[in-house]
Amino acid sequence: MTVHTATCTAPVNIATLKYWGKRDKSLNLPTNSSISVTLSQDDLRTLTSAAASADFQEDQLWLNGALESLDSPRTKACLADLRALRAAVESADASLPKLSQYHLHIVSENNFPTAAGLASSAAGFAALVSAIASLYELPQDMSELSKIARKGSGSACRSLFGGFVAWEMGALEDGLDSKAVEVAPLAHWPTMKAAILVVSDDKKDTPSTTGMQSTVATSDLFQHRIHEVVPKRFEEMKKAIVNKDFETFGELTMKDSNSFHAVCLDSYPPIFYLNDTSKKIIKLVHKLNELEGHIIAAYTFDAGPNAVIYYDEANEAKVLGTLHKYFAQVQGWDKKDASALNGGVDIDGVDPEIYKGVSKIILTSIGQGPQKSTQSLINEQGLPKN
Amino acid sequence: MTVHTATCTAPVNIATLKYWGKRDKSLNLPTNSSISVTLSQDDLRTLTSAAASADFQEDQLWLNGALESLDSPRTKACLADLRALRAAVESADASLPKLSQYHLHIVSENNFPTAAGLASSAAGFAALVSAIASLYELPQDMSELSKIARKGSGSACRSLFGGFVAWEMGALEDGLDSKAVEVAPLAHWPTMKAAILVVSDDKKDTPSTTGMQSTVATSDLFQHRIHEVVPKRFEEMKKAIVNKDFETFGELTMKDSNSFHAVCLDSYPPIFYLNDTSKKIIKLVHKLNELEGHIIAAYTFDAGPNAVIYYDEANEAKVLGTLHKYFAQVQGWDKKDASALNGGVDIDGVDPEIYKGVSKIILTSIGQGPQKSTQSLINEQGLPKN
């Protein structure tokens, strides 16, 4: 049997200007533009192999070792778009195999726990689209492919690029102008680092799609956020990135995280993602910046209690040293020498038990976009190797 | 020696449309109008005696048994205004004693712990102004006196009335139109009840004056709240009160509490008053209302984690019964028979340890405005009796 395969990796991205609100639910068209930093795939990535064969009986997906449904309208929309692009390629060159007509086997694995609430769906759909686009040898550029990933999971479109990425909301009803673009590549500001504090939480968060719909429908402050606050911040943040101005970048990042959680709280019933540990981390970061006299660390929180703290490598001794002072008992420090972690400062009034609310620390940095990989997860029969 | 005395009580009020933001700090002029419910003085009140005598050497204040400074500009402003009004009375009738020229002794006691964060300054300034106005036999009505109380503590102006009270923000720079007015008296809707859940908290809250200033200066969403959201809600809430429409009153009350905390969170650095226990109480109330199919209980939170839950007496069995189910171990239920507390419903997903975050429950109801009292706290020498 002939099995055509391709394998790609894709990164996680963490928004610094938040996506919250859809103007079209089925196309995942947002109510505002957003900006993110792509994180290193050394620490967080999805690896996806895609295979097509005339011998496959149906489309199948294995995710982290388990067979998963491909029936969701979102996944189907992605596959249909990719097949249509492949069909166009095939119709231009009759010598090509008719992969667009074959069923697909897709095998995908994360190098981090899905449950940690770390934007795994963004990396997942970005890797899915990248792997199939590679298998299909599609000529489209990443911005074009980002429109397909967007249909799978809105923020997935931003994982098609490395470095700093903007998702331009677009204005068209069909979403053809709602796509990711590069603000600056990894090489522009490679010293951007991130410490992720995985915060333990006993409750189930409101799923982000449900939460967004509720905010759009009920928050009185939301319209002001999307029409007045975010458009201005979008331009300011892009400029701060281009200028490598951490101070401005950090302030805007923290303000936008707070603005996003404010409109969640203003929803009816209110939506809460930050817990008491998240709030203690926010206060710690503000006090550290205050002690320094300027912003050297910037927190951001997605639809959950986990903190992502961005900082420039130049301030690593102070930022990581201070975090280590309060979270030394948490796992995740082993990639750093002890000597790299003793530059912290004492912060007044930090709860000495703050570490109990954090289950894991992930030290990472800005990273690259999707990469082709030779590490196929699919064997010659088109089935998962493991 | 001749000592002239008068004694008044004044109530606590809890806003249902929140005051947050000053347009003039020294005059306590607000950025938006607000609405409150006055609570019963059986449970929460300040009792204040004021005395004037030619023999007193200085103005003195005893608060809950301790000598306190009268040097704050706010207290001085109140005393100066009251003396000016008394002087006008005296100049119209030469036979009256010249109380405006005498020093004052003021003795004040709360029937509840000041530390509980229960708007004690509102009751305190309302009682101070009422007692001195009574001592001075001032002809001004309560709305006029409310402007003086407002200078002491903004929300104190609303404690000059019983029932449902609006603080009209006014437009004048001198604040002469920024005053409290009655929306409806106690007798209009005497079945309005309140359960106060005093929530334990380890941290010191941002003082409300500091917090307000920060929100006004830094929140991007705040201007929308005061210019668009509150003015509409102000009219709607007054109408709901006039119509005794608990459903609308409750929904607006909850939404406005959330809107206020949202602009706190949108401040920079963010201000947090709700803690994890507060959030659990919010969820419990929403789930109770959901089970009932309509709103029978409405929470509101001031600048701290304490919950005030309003409900109509008609639903007391269900509302108090449900609260009792989850907070039976907390003190404060003794004024109710056990039989009055067994009408509660089971709420899905409530943390069985939620009661651990609450230190006390105060069961109270809507109440009257300031009252003259014969229970003087001052002896014949013009000193505290105790």
PDB file of C-alpha atoms in Angstrom, chain B residues 104-236:
ATOM      1  CA  LEU B 104     -18.225  70.670  70.971  1.00  0.00           C
ATOM      2  CA  HIS B 105     -17.880  67.350  72.739  1.00  0.00           C
ATOM      3  CA  ILE B 106     -18.993  64.432  70.643  1.00  0.00           C
ATOM      4  CA  VAL B 107     -19.384  60.864  71.864  1.00  0.00           C
ATOM      5  CA  SER B 108     -20.145  58.138  69.386  1.00  0.00           C
ATOM      6  CA  GLU B 109     -20.677  54.398  69.574  1.00  0.00           C
ATOM      7  CA  ASN B 110     -21.421  51.698  67.002  1.00  0.00           C
ATOM      8  CA  ASN B 111     -23.503  48.645  67.828  1.00  0.00           C
ATOM      9  CA  PHE B 112     -21.325  46.581  65.468  1.00  0.00           C
ATOM     10  CA  PRO B 113     -17.570  46.052  65.083  1.00  0.00           C
ATOM     11  CA  THR B 114     -15.974  48.852  63.017  1.00  0.00           C
ATOM     12  CA  ALA B 115     -13.417  46.406  61.695  1.00  0.00           C
ATOM     13  CA  ALA B 116     -16.001  44.333  59.847  1.00  0.00           C
ATOM     14  CA  GLY B 117     -15.775  46.709  56.884  1.00  0.00           C
ATOM     15  CA  LEU B 118     -19.453  47.568  57.036  1.00  0.00           C
ATOM     16  CA  ALA B 119     -19.608  51.175  55.925  1.00  0.00           C
ATOM     17  CA  SER B 120     -19.203  52.444  59.471  1.00  0.00           C
ATOM     18  CA  SER B 121     -17.966  55.832  58.258  1.00  0.00           C
ATOM     19  CA  ALA B 122     -21.289  56.437  56.496  1.00  0.00           C
ATOM     20  CA  ALA B 123     -23.287  55.819  59.674  1.00  0.00           C
ATOM     21  CA  GLY B 124     -20.709  57.732  61.684  1.00  0.00           C
ATOM     22  CA  PHE B 125     -20.836  60.972  59.700  1.00  0.00           C
ATOM     23  CA  ALA B 126     -24.617  60.747  59.309  1.00  0.00           C
ATOM     24  CA  ALA B 127     -24.996  60.443  63.087  1.00  0.00           C
ATOM     25  CA  LEU B 128     -22.502  63.240  63.713  1.00  0.00           C
ATOM     26  CA  VAL B 129     -24.329  65.630  61.415  1.00  0.00           C
ATOM     27  CA  SER B 130     -27.755  64.587  62.725  1.00  0.00           C
ATOM     28  CA  ALA B 131     -26.770  64.980  66.371  1.00  0.00           C
ATOM     29  CA  ILE B 132     -25.181  68.409  65.902  1.00  0.00           C
ATOM     30  CA  ALA B 133     -28.036  69.589  63.663  1.00  0.00           C
ATOM     31  CA  SER B 134     -30.410  68.516  66.425  1.00  0.00           C
ATOM     32  CA  LEU B 135     -28.320  70.219  69.110  1.00  0.00           C
ATOM     33  CA  TYR B 136     -28.248  73.388  66.993  1.00  0.00           C
ATOM     34  CA  GLU B 137     -31.972  73.106  66.186  1.00  0.00           C
ATOM     35  CA  LEU B 138     -31.232  73.702  62.508  1.00  0.00           C
ATOM     36  CA  PRO B 139     -34.222  74.214  60.211  1.00  0.00           C
ATOM     37  CA  GLN B 140     -32.591  72.528  57.196  1.00  0.00           C
ATOM     38  CA  ASP B 141     -34.158  69.387  55.771  1.00  0.00           C
ATOM     39  CA  MET B 142     -32.369  66.079  55.397  1.00  0.00           C
ATOM     40  CA  SER B 143     -31.290  66.693  51.795  1.00  0.00           C
ATOM     41  CA  GLU B 144     -29.622  69.941  52.890  1.00  0.00           C
ATOM     42  CA  LEU B 145     -27.904  68.187  55.788  1.00  0.00           C
ATOM     43  CA  SER B 146     -26.863  65.362  53.475  1.00  0.00           C
ATOM     44  CA  LYS B 147     -24.544  67.782  51.659  1.00  0.00           C
ATOM     45  CA  ILE B 148     -22.688  68.327  54.915  1.00  0.00           C
ATOM     46  CA  ALA B 149     -22.484  64.612  55.710  1.00  0.00           C
ATOM     47  CA  ARG B 150     -21.228  64.072  52.153  1.00  0.00           C
ATOM     48  CA  LYS B 151     -18.185  66.221  52.888  1.00  0.00           C
ATOM     49  CA  GLY B 152     -17.335  63.879  55.767  1.00  0.00           C
ATOM     50  CA  SER B 153     -17.699  60.669  53.786  1.00  0.00           C
ATOM     51  CA  GLY B 154     -19.338  60.568  50.366  1.00  0.00           C
ATOM     52  CA  SER B 155     -21.724  57.701  51.013  1.00  0.00           C
ATOM     53  CA  ALA B 156     -22.688  59.144  54.431  1.00  0.00           C
ATOM     54  CA  CYS B 157     -25.111  61.468  52.646  1.00  0.00           C
ATOM     55  CA  ARG B 158     -27.289  58.458  51.814  1.00  0.00           C
ATOM     56  CA  SER B 159     -27.569  57.519  55.510  1.00  0.00           C
ATOM     57  CA  LEU B 160     -29.654  60.679  56.158  1.00  0.00           C
ATOM     58  CA  PHE B 161     -32.723  58.870  54.796  1.00  0.00           C
ATOM     59  CA  GLY B 162     -34.410  55.572  55.467  1.00  0.00           C
ATOM     60  CA  GLY B 163     -35.744  53.213  52.811  1.00  0.00           C
ATOM     61  CA  PHE B 164     -34.332  53.577  49.299  1.00  0.00           C
ATOM     62  CA  VAL B 165     -32.066  56.544  48.744  1.00  0.00           C
ATOM     63  CA  ALA B 166     -30.486  58.176  45.717  1.00  0.00           C
ATOM     64  CA  TRP B 167     -27.403  60.347  45.837  1.00  0.00           C
ATOM     65  CA  GLU B 168     -27.810  62.722  42.927  1.00  0.00           C
ATOM     66  CA  MET B 169     -24.320  63.524  41.732  1.00  0.00           C
ATOM     67  CA  GLY B 170     -25.166  67.103  40.759  1.00  0.00           C
ATOM     68  CA  ALA B 171     -23.346  69.268  38.266  1.00  0.00           C
ATOM     69  CA  LEU B 172     -22.219  72.342  40.198  1.00  0.00           C
ATOM     70  CA  GLU B 173     -18.584  72.856  41.054  1.00  0.00           C
ATOM     71  CA  ASP B 174     -19.390  73.849  44.634  1.00  0.00           C
ATOM     72  CA  GLY B 175     -21.428  70.667  45.177  1.00  0.00           C
ATOM     73  CA  LEU B 176     -24.595  72.475  46.236  1.00  0.00           C
ATOM     74  CA  ASP B 177     -26.665  70.113  44.066  1.00  0.00           C
ATOM     75  CA  SER B 178     -24.867  66.914  45.098  1.00  0.00           C
ATOM     76  CA  LYS B 179     -27.210  65.533  47.704  1.00  0.00           C
ATOM     77  CA  ALA B 180     -29.266  62.597  48.902  1.00  0.00           C
ATOM     78  CA  VAL B 181     -32.972  62.285  48.133  1.00  0.00           C
ATOM     79  CA  GLU B 182     -35.513  59.677  49.055  1.00  0.00           C
ATOM     80  CA  VAL B 183     -36.465  57.287  46.242  1.00  0.00           C
ATOM     81  CA  ALA B 184     -39.029  55.481  48.408  1.00  0.00           C
ATOM     82  CA  PRO B 185     -39.499  55.281  52.157  1.00  0.00           C
ATOM     83  CA  LEU B 186     -39.248  52.142  54.250  1.00  0.00           C
ATOM     84  CA  ALA B 187     -43.045  51.873  54.283  1.00  0.00           C
ATOM     85  CA  HIS B 188     -43.130  51.537  50.490  1.00  0.00           C
ATOM     86  CA  TRP B 189     -41.331  48.171  50.497  1.00  0.00           C
ATOM     87  CA  PRO B 190     -40.854  47.088  54.102  1.00  0.00           C
ATOM     88  CA  THR B 191     -40.323  43.447  53.163  1.00  0.00           C
ATOM     89  CA  MET B 192     -36.848  44.096  51.702  1.00  0.00           C
ATOM     90  CA  LYS B 193     -34.400  41.989  53.709  1.00  0.00           C
ATOM     91  CA  ALA B 194     -30.625  41.657  53.759  1.00  0.00           C
ATOM     92  CA  ALA B 195     -28.244  38.916  54.855  1.00  0.00           C
ATOM     93  CA  ILE B 196     -24.699  40.121  55.329  1.00  0.00           C
ATOM     94  CA  LEU B 197     -21.971  37.497  55.026  1.00  0.00           C
ATOM     95  CA  VAL B 198     -18.854  38.854  56.700  1.00  0.00           C
ATOM     96  CA  VAL B 199     -16.015  37.290  54.727  1.00  0.00           C
ATOM     97  CA  SER B 200     -12.678  36.690  56.411  1.00  0.00           C
ATOM     98  CA  ASP B 201      -9.723  38.097  54.588  1.00  0.00           C
ATOM     99  CA  ASP B 202      -6.034  38.020  55.324  1.00  0.00           C
ATOM    100  CA  LYS B 203      -5.071  41.058  53.330  1.00  0.00           C
ATOM    101  CA  LYS B 204      -5.672  44.745  53.846  1.00  0.00           C
ATOM    102  CA  ASP B 205      -7.921  46.138  51.142  1.00  0.00           C
ATOM    103  CA  THR B 206      -6.961  49.196  49.164  1.00  0.00           C
ATOM    104  CA  PRO B 207      -8.708  52.064  51.029  1.00  0.00           C
ATOM    105  CA  SER B 208     -11.674  53.180  48.986  1.00  0.00           C
ATOM    106  CA  THR B 209     -10.524  56.786  48.531  1.00  0.00           C
ATOM    107  CA  THR B 210      -7.150  55.626  47.175  1.00  0.00           C
ATOM    108  CA  GLY B 211      -8.840  52.979  45.062  1.00  0.00           C
ATOM    109  CA  MET B 212     -11.287  55.428  43.516  1.00  0.00           C
ATOM    110  CA  GLN B 213      -8.546  57.865  42.616  1.00  0.00           C
ATOM    111  CA  SER B 214      -6.595  55.104  40.927  1.00  0.00           C
ATOM    112  CA  THR B 215      -9.606  53.885  38.953  1.00  0.00           C
ATOM    113  CA  VAL B 216     -10.491  57.399  37.774  1.00  0.00           C
ATOM    114  CA  ALA B 217      -6.895  57.982  36.682  1.00  0.00           C
ATOM    115  CA  THR B 218      -6.074  54.655  35.063  1.00  0.00           C
ATOM    116  CA  SER B 219      -9.079  52.531  34.070  1.00  0.00           C
ATOM    117  CA  ASP B 220      -9.852  52.630  30.364  1.00  0.00           C
ATOM    118  CA  LEU B 221     -13.316  51.193  30.956  1.00  0.00           C
ATOM    119  CA  PHE B 222     -14.255  53.597  33.759  1.00  0.00           C
ATOM    120  CA  GLN B 223     -15.367  56.525  31.592  1.00  0.00           C
ATOM    121  CA  HIS B 224     -17.779  54.228  29.795  1.00  0.00           C
ATOM    122  CA  ARG B 225     -19.185  53.054  33.120  1.00  0.00           C
ATOM    123  CA  ILE B 226     -19.884  56.547  34.455  1.00  0.00           C
ATOM    124  CA  HIS B 227     -21.096  58.114  31.215  1.00  0.00           C
ATOM    125  CA  GLU B 228     -23.045  55.287  29.625  1.00  0.00           C
ATOM    126  CA  VAL B 229     -23.727  52.426  32.002  1.00  0.00           C
ATOM    127  CA  VAL B 230     -24.619  54.094  35.305  1.00  0.00           C
ATOM    128  CA  PRO B 231     -26.919  56.911  34.108  1.00  0.00           C
ATOM    129  CA  LYS B 232     -29.171  54.376  32.375  1.00  0.00           C
ATOM    130  CA  ARG B 233     -29.055  52.005  35.323  1.00  0.00           C
ATOM    131  CA  PHE B 234     -29.852  54.851  37.741  1.00  0.00           C
ATOM    132  CA  GLU B 235     -33.192  55.515  36.080  1.00  0.00           C
ATOM    133  CA  GLU B 236     -33.983  51.818  35.685  1.00  0.00           C
TER     134      GLU B 236
END
